Amino acid sequence: MHRLRGTLAALLLIAAWPTGAQAQPTDTWATLAPLLAERCVMCHNASAAAVGLRLDSLEGLKKGSTRGPVVQPGHPAGSEIVRRVKGSSLPRMPMTGPPWLPDADVARLERWISAGLPEGTPTAKPDAASTASAASTTATRPAPGQPVTWVHVAPLLATRCAQCHTDNGAMGPPPEGYRLTSYEATLSTADRVRVVPGQPGVSELLRRVQGHSRPRMPYNGPPWLSAEDTQLIADWIAQGARNAQGQPAPVPLGARVRLGGTVDAQGRLDGLPLHMAPGARLDKMPRAGEAAQVRGRVGEGGRVEVERVRGD
């Protein structure tokens, strides 16, 4: 009997001992906010927050995006923010990934939502203006001597471009089918190429931002992108349109291009030399100072092999 009592006591002690999952503490907003500030707030802050979703405050998170709530207290599996960081809803977040959020951090977010979004001890809120400034400058710039990568460019595209260039965006389907919600989509050659690695002048994305190709982007400008932000995109393309790991993209030889601009006296398009392919069409040949549309393909060295020139 004494041995039986000892065994029962041991079993009760084991049953009462917390498991690894039970031992994990539940976060509060106060402890979870730094994670969101590091990985999400660069795009989701202040008035420029992507899809209207602000993650720089608990109130903003609860309010949700222009498309509806992103958290369901007590129900992490039904919360859009969890689905996005896991990739079960697309585009996967954060937009600068991969790397995505580690499983341990996703689990923290899920436990917090399961617990009903406890606020915890309030912490001092950063000034909204300084948060927005940090998101659009320091947080998106490489360290001195380091190359520009997708990590630096993605927040800028998310805040100023992806509202429209995404599925079910502000204008419905993405304009001309062009999405700016991932690295792969931004460099896609499915219809035509908008980013030619190593060749900023041949890249329609940059030419739209600069206003050479029309309509100028972002569509809700002015204000347009600042000179600093425009230069960031130009540097990223010039340095090979590197991915988040810093690897340059290959030049998409043979991909179609469509460029707009102004022809100069030397027959260049805003200073860009035009290499006429055999049999190239000339429709309403523009004179110096007039606008033109150029269509062609990416040739060796990233130059444009022009197949058609049409004056506007």
mmCIF file of C-alpha atoms in Angstrom:
data_model
loop_
_atom_site.group_PDB
_atom_site.id
_atom_site.type_symbol
_atom_site.label_atom_id
_atom_site.label_comp_id
_atom_site.label_asym_id
_atom_site.label_seq_id
_atom_site.Cartn_x
_atom_site.Cartn_y
_atom_site.Cartn_z
ATOM 1 C CA MET A 1 0.000 0.000 0.000
ATOM 2 C CA HIS A 2 2.855 2.359 0.859
ATOM 3 C CA ARG A 3 4.453 1.661 -2.521
ATOM 4 C CA LEU A 4 1.101 2.276 -4.290
ATOM 5 C CA ARG A 5 0.673 5.596 -2.527
ATOM 6 C CA GLY A 6 4.177 6.607 -3.578
ATOM 7 C CA THR A 7 3.453 5.713 -7.210
ATOM 8 C CA LEU A 8 0.183 7.671 -7.196
ATOM 9 C CA ALA A 9 1.911 10.688 -5.720
ATOM 10 C CA ALA A 10 4.588 10.541 -8.372
ATOM 11 C CA LEU A 11 1.984 10.313 -11.138
ATOM 12 C CA LEU A 12 0.081 13.273 -9.723
ATOM 13 C CA LEU A 13 3.287 15.274 -9.548
ATOM 14 C CA ILE A 14 4.097 14.486 -13.187
ATOM 15 C CA ALA A 15 0.577 15.373 -14.293
ATOM 16 C CA ALA A 16 0.771 18.706 -12.501
ATOM 17 C CA TRP A 17 4.173 19.564 -13.985
ATOM 18 C CA PRO A 18 3.776 22.017 -16.917
ATOM 19 C CA THR A 19 4.653 20.715 -20.360
ATOM 20 C CA GLY A 20 6.940 22.634 -22.716
ATOM 21 C CA ALA A 21 3.964 24.165 -24.520
ATOM 22 C CA GLN A 22 2.208 25.048 -21.247
ATOM 23 C CA ALA A 23 5.376 26.572 -19.836
ATOM 24 C CA GLN A 24 5.615 29.078 -22.670
ATOM 25 C CA PRO A 25 4.602 32.525 -21.406
ATOM 26 C CA THR A 26 1.821 34.426 -23.121
ATOM 27 C CA ASP A 27 2.905 37.722 -24.592
ATOM 28 C CA THR A 28 1.136 41.009 -24.090
ATOM 29 C CA TRP A 29 1.014 43.866 -26.561
ATOM 30 C CA ALA A 30 3.819 45.501 -24.582
ATOM 31 C CA THR A 31 6.146 42.526 -25.139
ATOM 32 C CA LEU A 32 5.006 41.719 -28.681
ATOM 33 C CA ALA A 33 5.154 45.270 -30.064
ATOM 34 C CA PRO A 34 8.976 45.277 -30.450
ATOM 35 C CA LEU A 35 8.745 42.264 -32.793
ATOM 36 C CA LEU A 36 6.176 44.026 -34.973
ATOM 37 C CA ALA A 37 8.238 47.209 -34.869
ATOM 38 C CA GLU A 38 11.265 45.311 -36.176
ATOM 39 C CA ARG A 39 9.577 43.313 -38.940
ATOM 40 C CA CYS A 40 6.270 45.030 -39.814
ATOM 41 C CA VAL A 41 6.075 48.693 -38.837
ATOM 42 C CA MET A 42 8.406 49.799 -41.630
ATOM 43 C CA CYS A 43 5.445 49.299 -43.980
ATOM 44 C CA HIS A 44 2.492 49.466 -41.603
ATOM 45 C CA ASN A 45 2.761 52.796 -39.875
ATOM 46 C CA ALA A 46 1.227 56.265 -39.914
ATOM 47 C CA SER A 47 -0.863 57.592 -42.797
ATOM 48 C CA ALA A 48 1.148 55.683 -45.445
ATOM 49 C CA ALA A 49 0.409 52.284 -43.875
ATOM 50 C CA ALA A 50 0.031 49.577 -46.514
ATOM 51 C CA VAL A 51 -3.698 48.745 -47.081
ATOM 52 C CA GLY A 52 -4.469 51.114 -44.219
ATOM 53 C CA LEU A 53 -3.221 48.623 -41.621
ATOM 54 C CA ARG A 54 -1.280 50.271 -38.810
ATOM 55 C CA LEU A 55 0.784 47.976 -36.622
ATOM 56 C CA ASP A 56 2.455 50.739 -34.630
ATOM 57 C CA SER A 57 -0.310 50.645 -32.014
ATOM 58 C CA LEU A 58 -2.716 48.132 -30.516
ATOM 59 C CA GLU A 59 -5.609 50.342 -31.601
ATOM 60 C CA GLY A 60 -4.391 50.224 -35.205
ATOM 61 C CA LEU A 61 -4.082 46.436 -35.132
ATOM 62 C CA LYS A 62 -7.589 46.027 -33.719
ATOM 63 C CA LYS A 63 -9.008 48.439 -36.298
ATOM 64 C CA GLY A 64 -7.639 46.300 -39.128
ATOM 65 C CA SER A 65 -7.061 47.193 -42.763
ATOM 66 C CA THR A 66 -9.206 48.649 -45.510
ATOM 67 C CA ARG A 67 -10.183 45.052 -46.264
ATOM 68 C CA GLY A 68 -11.420 44.234 -42.773
ATOM 69 C CA PRO A 69 -10.212 42.884 -39.404
ATOM 70 C CA VAL A 70 -6.855 41.110 -39.227
ATOM 71 C CA VAL A 71 -7.231 39.619 -35.737
ATOM 72 C CA GLN A 72 -9.994 37.578 -34.141
ATOM 73 C CA PRO A 73 -9.403 37.529 -30.367
ATOM 74 C CA GLY A 74 -9.296 33.953 -29.150
ATOM 75 C CA HIS A 75 -9.089 32.539 -32.683
ATOM 76 C CA PRO A 76 -5.558 32.705 -34.160
ATOM 77 C CA ALA A 77 -6.339 30.279 -37.007
ATOM 78 C CA GLY A 78 -9.008 32.663 -38.280
ATOM 79 C CA SER A 79 -6.849 35.778 -37.900
ATOM 80 C CA GLU A 80 -5.567 37.148 -41.188
ATOM 81 C CA ILE A 81 -2.334 38.401 -39.632
ATOM 82 C CA VAL A 82 -1.441 34.833 -38.624
ATOM 83 C CA ARG A 83 -2.398 33.490 -42.036
ATOM 84 C CA ARG A 84 -0.148 36.082 -43.683
ATOM 85 C CA VAL A 85 2.940 35.392 -41.581
ATOM 86 C CA LYS A 86 2.461 31.653 -42.126
ATOM 87 C CA GLY A 87 1.914 32.022 -45.861
ATOM 88 C CA SER A 88 -1.528 30.402 -45.978
ATOM 89 C CA SER A 89 -2.796 33.774 -47.283
ATOM 90 C CA LEU A 90 -0.811 35.575 -49.966
ATOM 91 C CA PRO A 91 1.242 37.618 -50.298
ATOM 92 C CA ARG A 92 3.139 36.211 -47.361
ATOM 93 C CA MET A 93 4.396 38.712 -44.836
ATOM 94 C CA PRO A 94 6.618 40.426 -43.992
ATOM 95 C CA MET A 95 7.109 41.594 -47.537
ATOM 96 C CA THR A 96 10.873 41.752 -47.026
ATOM 97 C CA GLY A 97 10.999 37.990 -46.473
ATOM 98 C CA PRO A 98 12.439 35.518 -46.783
ATOM 99 C CA PRO A 99 13.569 35.099 -44.116
ATOM 100 C CA TRP A 100 10.058 34.950 -42.703
ATOM 101 C CA LEU A 101 9.145 35.137 -39.043
ATOM 102 C CA PRO A 102 10.654 32.236 -37.080
ATOM 103 C CA ASP A 103 8.190 29.591 -35.910
ATOM 104 C CA ALA A 104 8.801 30.630 -32.303
ATOM 105 C CA ASP A 105 7.702 34.200 -33.037
ATOM 106 C CA VAL A 106 4.638 33.015 -34.964
ATOM 107 C CA ALA A 107 3.739 30.876 -31.946
ATOM 108 C CA ARG A 108 4.078 33.936 -29.695
ATOM 109 C CA LEU A 109 1.627 35.811 -31.892
ATOM 110 C CA GLU A 110 -0.816 32.884 -31.871
ATOM 111 C CA ARG A 111 -0.702 32.527 -28.065
ATOM 112 C CA TRP A 112 -1.313 36.254 -27.670
ATOM 113 C CA ILE A 113 -4.373 36.144 -29.930
ATOM 114 C CA SER A 114 -5.634 32.999 -28.154
ATOM 115 C CA ALA A 115 -5.379 34.862 -24.849
ATOM 116 C CA GLY A 116 -7.599 37.664 -26.152
ATOM 117 C CA LEU A 117 -4.980 40.321 -27.048
ATOM 118 C CA PRO A 118 -3.863 41.266 -23.509
ATOM 119 C CA GLU A 119 -2.364 44.750 -23.457
ATOM 120 C CA GLY A 120 0.084 44.391 -20.597
ATOM 121 C CA THR A 121 1.929 47.293 -19.052
ATOM 122 C CA PRO A 122 1.755 50.247 -21.440
ATOM 123 C CA THR A 123 5.069 51.422 -22.801
ATOM 124 C CA ALA A 124 5.992 54.836 -24.097
ATOM 125 C CA LYS A 125 4.777 55.296 -27.642
ATOM 126 C CA PRO A 126 7.266 56.636 -30.194
ATOM 127 C CA ASP A 127 6.364 59.858 -31.916
ATOM 128 C CA ALA A 128 4.350 59.042 -35.043
ATOM 129 C CA ALA A 129 6.361 61.413 -37.206
ATOM 130 C CA SER A 130 9.679 59.951 -36.111
ATOM 131 C CA THR A 131 8.355 56.418 -36.646
ATOM 132 C CA ALA A 132 7.289 57.254 -40.201
ATOM 133 C CA SER A 133 10.576 58.992 -40.885
ATOM 134 C CA ALA A 134 12.566 56.026 -39.626
ATOM 135 C CA ALA A 135 10.487 53.665 -41.728
ATOM 136 C CA SER A 136 11.125 55.642 -44.923
ATOM 137 C CA THR A 137 14.797 56.441 -44.364
ATOM 138 C CA THR A 138 17.064 54.619 -41.905
ATOM 139 C CA ALA A 139 15.104 51.354 -41.902
ATOM 140 C CA THR A 140 15.219 51.096 -45.688
ATOM 141 C CA ARG A 141 18.823 52.077 -46.313
ATOM 142 C CA PRO A 142 21.812 49.738 -46.377
ATOM 143 C CA ALA A 143 24.724 50.276 -44.064
ATOM 144 C CA PRO A 144 27.640 52.233 -45.568
ATOM 145 C CA GLY A 145 29.528 50.056 -48.044
ATOM 146 C CA GLN A 146 26.750 47.459 -48.242
ATOM 147 C CA PRO A 147 24.758 46.761 -51.436
ATOM 148 C CA VAL A 148 21.095 47.645 -51.822
ATOM 149 C CA THR A 149 18.926 44.534 -51.628
ATOM 150 C CA TRP A 150 15.242 43.648 -51.751
ATOM 151 C CA VAL A 151 15.144 44.121 -47.963
ATOM 152 C CA HIS A 152 15.745 47.840 -48.477
ATOM 153 C CA VAL A 153 13.451 48.342 -51.467
ATOM 154 C CA ALA A 154 10.453 46.219 -50.421
ATOM 155 C CA PRO A 155 9.156 48.578 -47.678
ATOM 156 C CA LEU A 156 9.165 51.484 -50.110
ATOM 157 C CA LEU A 157 7.219 49.534 -52.734
ATOM 158 C CA ALA A 158 4.820 48.276 -50.061
ATOM 159 C CA THR A 159 3.962 51.734 -48.774
ATOM 160 C CA ARG A 160 3.770 53.606 -52.091
ATOM 161 C CA CYS A 161 2.998 51.042 -54.800
ATOM 162 C CA ALA A 162 1.532 47.784 -53.512
ATOM 163 C CA GLN A 163 -1.809 49.330 -52.569
ATOM 164 C CA CYS A 164 -2.689 49.118 -56.268
ATOM 165 C CA HIS A 165 -0.227 46.544 -57.558
ATOM 166 C CA THR A 166 -1.690 43.620 -55.667
ATOM 167 C CA ASP A 167 -4.668 41.312 -56.003
ATOM 168 C CA ASN A 168 -7.880 43.082 -54.974
ATOM 169 C CA GLY A 169 -6.018 46.355 -54.554
ATOM 170 C CA ALA A 170 -7.250 49.926 -54.481
ATOM 171 C CA MET A 171 -7.989 49.758 -58.221
ATOM 172 C CA GLY A 172 -9.256 46.178 -58.229
ATOM 173 C CA PRO A 173 -6.970 43.814 -60.165
ATOM 174 C CA PRO A 174 -3.312 44.917 -60.330
ATOM 175 C CA PRO A 175 -2.819 47.420 -63.187
ATOM 176 C CA GLU A 176 -1.575 45.606 -66.299
ATOM 177 C CA GLY A 177 -1.302 42.483 -64.150
ATOM 178 C CA TYR A 178 1.862 43.792 -62.488
ATOM 179 C CA ARG A 179 2.232 42.906 -58.820
ATOM 180 C CA LEU A 180 4.723 44.478 -56.440
ATOM 181 C CA THR A 181 4.047 42.209 -53.490
ATOM 182 C CA SER A 182 7.096 39.949 -53.755
ATOM 183 C CA TYR A 183 10.577 39.869 -55.195
ATOM 184 C CA GLU A 184 9.604 37.275 -57.793
ATOM 185 C CA ALA A 185 6.557 39.249 -58.931
ATOM 186 C CA THR A 186 8.535 42.497 -59.211
ATOM 187 C CA LEU A 187 11.072 40.825 -61.522
ATOM 188 C CA SER A 188 8.484 38.789 -63.428
ATOM 189 C CA THR A 189 8.799 38.547 -67.217
ATOM 190 C CA ALA A 190 5.355 36.981 -67.730
ATOM 191 C CA ASP A 191 3.979 39.890 -69.766
ATOM 192 C CA ARG A 192 7.033 42.082 -70.106
ATOM 193 C CA VAL A 193 9.941 42.886 -67.851
ATOM 194 C CA ARG A 194 9.841 46.041 -65.732
ATOM 195 C CA VAL A 195 13.177 45.556 -63.962
ATOM 196 C CA VAL A 196 16.294 44.759 -66.002
ATOM 197 C CA PRO A 197 19.068 43.959 -63.495
ATOM 198 C CA GLY A 198 22.075 46.203 -63.984
ATOM 199 C CA GLN A 199 20.181 48.555 -66.323
ATOM 200 C CA PRO A 200 18.182 51.294 -64.550
ATOM 201 C CA GLY A 201 17.574 53.204 -67.787
ATOM 202 C CA VAL A 202 15.988 50.137 -69.401
ATOM 203 C CA SER A 203 13.792 49.387 -66.375
ATOM 204 C CA GLU A 204 10.205 50.549 -66.763
ATOM 205 C CA LEU A 205 9.666 50.534 -62.993
ATOM 206 C CA LEU A 206 12.239 53.277 -62.519
ATOM 207 C CA ARG A 207 11.176 55.178 -65.617
ATOM 208 C CA ARG A 208 7.606 55.287 -64.299
ATOM 209 C CA VAL A 209 8.798 56.611 -60.953
ATOM 210 C CA GLN A 210 10.915 59.243 -62.708
ATOM 211 C CA GLY A 211 8.046 60.258 -64.977
ATOM 212 C CA HIS A 212 9.728 59.317 -68.272
ATOM 213 C CA SER A 213 7.127 56.606 -68.908
ATOM 214 C CA ARG A 214 3.489 57.547 -68.429
ATOM 215 C CA PRO A 215 1.458 57.551 -66.349
ATOM 216 C CA ARG A 216 3.936 58.546 -63.704
ATOM 217 C CA MET A 217 3.918 56.430 -60.570
ATOM 218 C CA PRO A 218 2.818 56.122 -57.865
ATOM 219 C CA TYR A 219 -0.612 56.794 -59.305
ATOM 220 C CA ASN A 220 -1.776 58.694 -56.214
ATOM 221 C CA GLY A 221 1.027 61.244 -56.595
ATOM 222 C CA PRO A 222 1.945 63.960 -56.246
ATOM 223 C CA PRO A 223 3.750 63.864 -54.006
ATOM 224 C CA TRP A 224 5.978 61.573 -56.044
ATOM 225 C CA LEU A 225 8.806 59.557 -54.589
ATOM 226 C CA SER A 226 11.538 61.704 -53.099
ATOM 227 C CA ALA A 227 14.880 62.005 -54.870
ATOM 228 C CA GLU A 228 16.383 59.816 -52.156
ATOM 229 C CA ASP A 229 13.797 57.060 -52.578
ATOM 230 C CA THR A 230 14.074 57.218 -56.375
ATOM 231 C CA GLN A 231 17.842 56.881 -56.097
ATOM 232 C CA LEU A 232 17.402 53.869 -53.825
ATOM 233 C CA ILE A 233 15.431 52.067 -56.552
ATOM 234 C CA ALA A 234 17.966 53.140 -59.195
ATOM 235 C CA ASP A 235 20.855 51.835 -57.063
ATOM 236 C CA TRP A 236 19.067 48.559 -56.409
ATOM 237 C CA ILE A 237 18.564 47.959 -60.134
ATOM 238 C CA ALA A 238 22.083 49.126 -61.037
ATOM 239 C CA GLN A 239 23.574 46.726 -58.491
ATOM 240 C CA GLY A 240 21.763 43.740 -60.003
ATOM 241 C CA ALA A 241 18.315 43.884 -58.359
ATOM 242 C CA ARG A 242 19.588 41.720 -55.503
ATOM 243 C CA ASN A 243 17.235 39.495 -53.530
ATOM 244 C CA ALA A 244 16.929 39.503 -49.737
ATOM 245 C CA GLN A 245 20.042 37.332 -49.459
ATOM 246 C CA GLY A 246 22.077 39.776 -51.542
ATOM 247 C CA GLN A 247 22.259 37.642 -54.697
ATOM 248 C CA PRO A 248 21.955 39.572 -58.003
ATOM 249 C CA ALA A 249 19.306 38.539 -60.510
ATOM 250 C CA PRO A 250 20.173 37.284 -64.007
ATOM 251 C CA VAL A 251 19.532 39.506 -67.027
ATOM 252 C CA PRO A 252 16.313 38.255 -68.696
ATOM 253 C CA LEU A 253 17.608 37.978 -72.267
ATOM 254 C CA GLY A 254 14.807 38.085 -74.816
ATOM 255 C CA ALA A 255 12.202 39.474 -72.414
ATOM 256 C CA ARG A 256 9.867 42.102 -73.819
ATOM 257 C CA VAL A 257 10.218 45.728 -72.751
ATOM 258 C CA ARG A 258 7.988 48.764 -73.215
ATOM 259 C CA LEU A 259 9.466 52.181 -72.547
ATOM 260 C CA GLY A 260 8.114 55.672 -72.821
ATOM 261 C CA GLY A 261 10.086 58.874 -72.929
ATOM 262 C CA THR A 262 11.276 61.840 -74.951
ATOM 263 C CA VAL A 263 13.504 61.561 -78.018
ATOM 264 C CA ASP A 264 16.528 63.858 -78.205
ATOM 265 C CA ALA A 265 18.467 65.195 -81.189
ATOM 266 C CA GLN A 266 20.718 62.113 -81.180
ATOM 267 C CA GLY A 267 17.755 59.773 -81.414
ATOM 268 C CA ARG A 268 18.108 58.616 -77.804
ATOM 269 C CA LEU A 269 15.244 58.098 -75.372
ATOM 270 C CA ASP A 270 15.959 60.396 -72.425
ATOM 271 C CA GLY A 271 19.645 59.731 -73.026
ATOM 272 C CA LEU A 272 19.158 55.982 -73.505
ATOM 273 C CA PRO A 273 20.737 54.732 -76.779
ATOM 274 C CA LEU A 274 18.297 52.841 -78.991
ATOM 275 C CA HIS A 275 19.573 49.839 -80.960
ATOM 276 C CA MET A 276 17.258 49.196 -83.876
ATOM 277 C CA ALA A 277 16.678 45.504 -84.563
ATOM 278 C CA PRO A 278 16.460 44.315 -88.178
ATOM 279 C CA GLY A 279 12.997 45.027 -89.532
ATOM 280 C CA ALA A 280 12.105 47.439 -86.737
ATOM 281 C CA ARG A 281 8.886 49.417 -87.347
ATOM 282 C CA LEU A 282 8.798 53.201 -87.311
ATOM 283 C CA ASP A 283 5.290 54.530 -86.730
ATOM 284 C CA LYS A 284 4.919 58.290 -86.783
ATOM 285 C CA MET A 285 8.617 58.832 -86.152
ATOM 286 C CA PRO A 286 8.986 61.437 -83.387
ATOM 287 C CA ARG A 287 11.189 64.473 -83.757
ATOM 288 C CA ALA A 288 13.619 65.737 -81.144
ATOM 289 C CA GLY A 289 11.752 66.827 -78.049
ATOM 290 C CA GLU A 290 8.670 64.747 -78.783
ATOM 291 C CA ALA A 291 7.337 61.830 -76.763
ATOM 292 C CA ALA A 292 7.665 58.272 -78.029
ATOM 293 C CA GLN A 293 6.807 54.714 -77.130
ATOM 294 C CA VAL A 294 9.483 52.081 -77.667
ATOM 295 C CA ARG A 295 8.929 48.340 -77.720
ATOM 296 C CA GLY A 296 11.590 45.718 -77.996
ATOM 297 C CA ARG A 297 13.477 42.975 -76.223
ATOM 298 C CA VAL A 298 16.349 42.743 -73.784
ATOM 299 C CA GLY A 299 19.560 41.987 -75.665
ATOM 300 C CA GLU A 300 23.134 41.269 -74.677
ATOM 301 C CA GLY A 301 24.426 43.492 -71.920
ATOM 302 C CA GLY A 302 20.871 44.493 -71.031
ATOM 303 C CA ARG A 303 20.479 46.879 -73.956
ATOM 304 C CA VAL A 304 17.159 47.300 -75.752
ATOM 305 C CA GLU A 305 16.840 45.726 -79.189
ATOM 306 C CA VAL A 306 14.113 48.024 -80.572
ATOM 307 C CA GLU A 307 11.338 46.381 -82.591
ATOM 308 C CA ARG A 308 8.984 49.353 -82.805
ATOM 309 C CA VAL A 309 9.076 53.119 -82.267
ATOM 310 C CA ARG A 310 5.866 55.111 -82.221
ATOM 311 C CA GLY A 311 5.454 58.834 -81.656
ATOM 312 C CA ASP A 312 2.760 59.915 -79.237
#
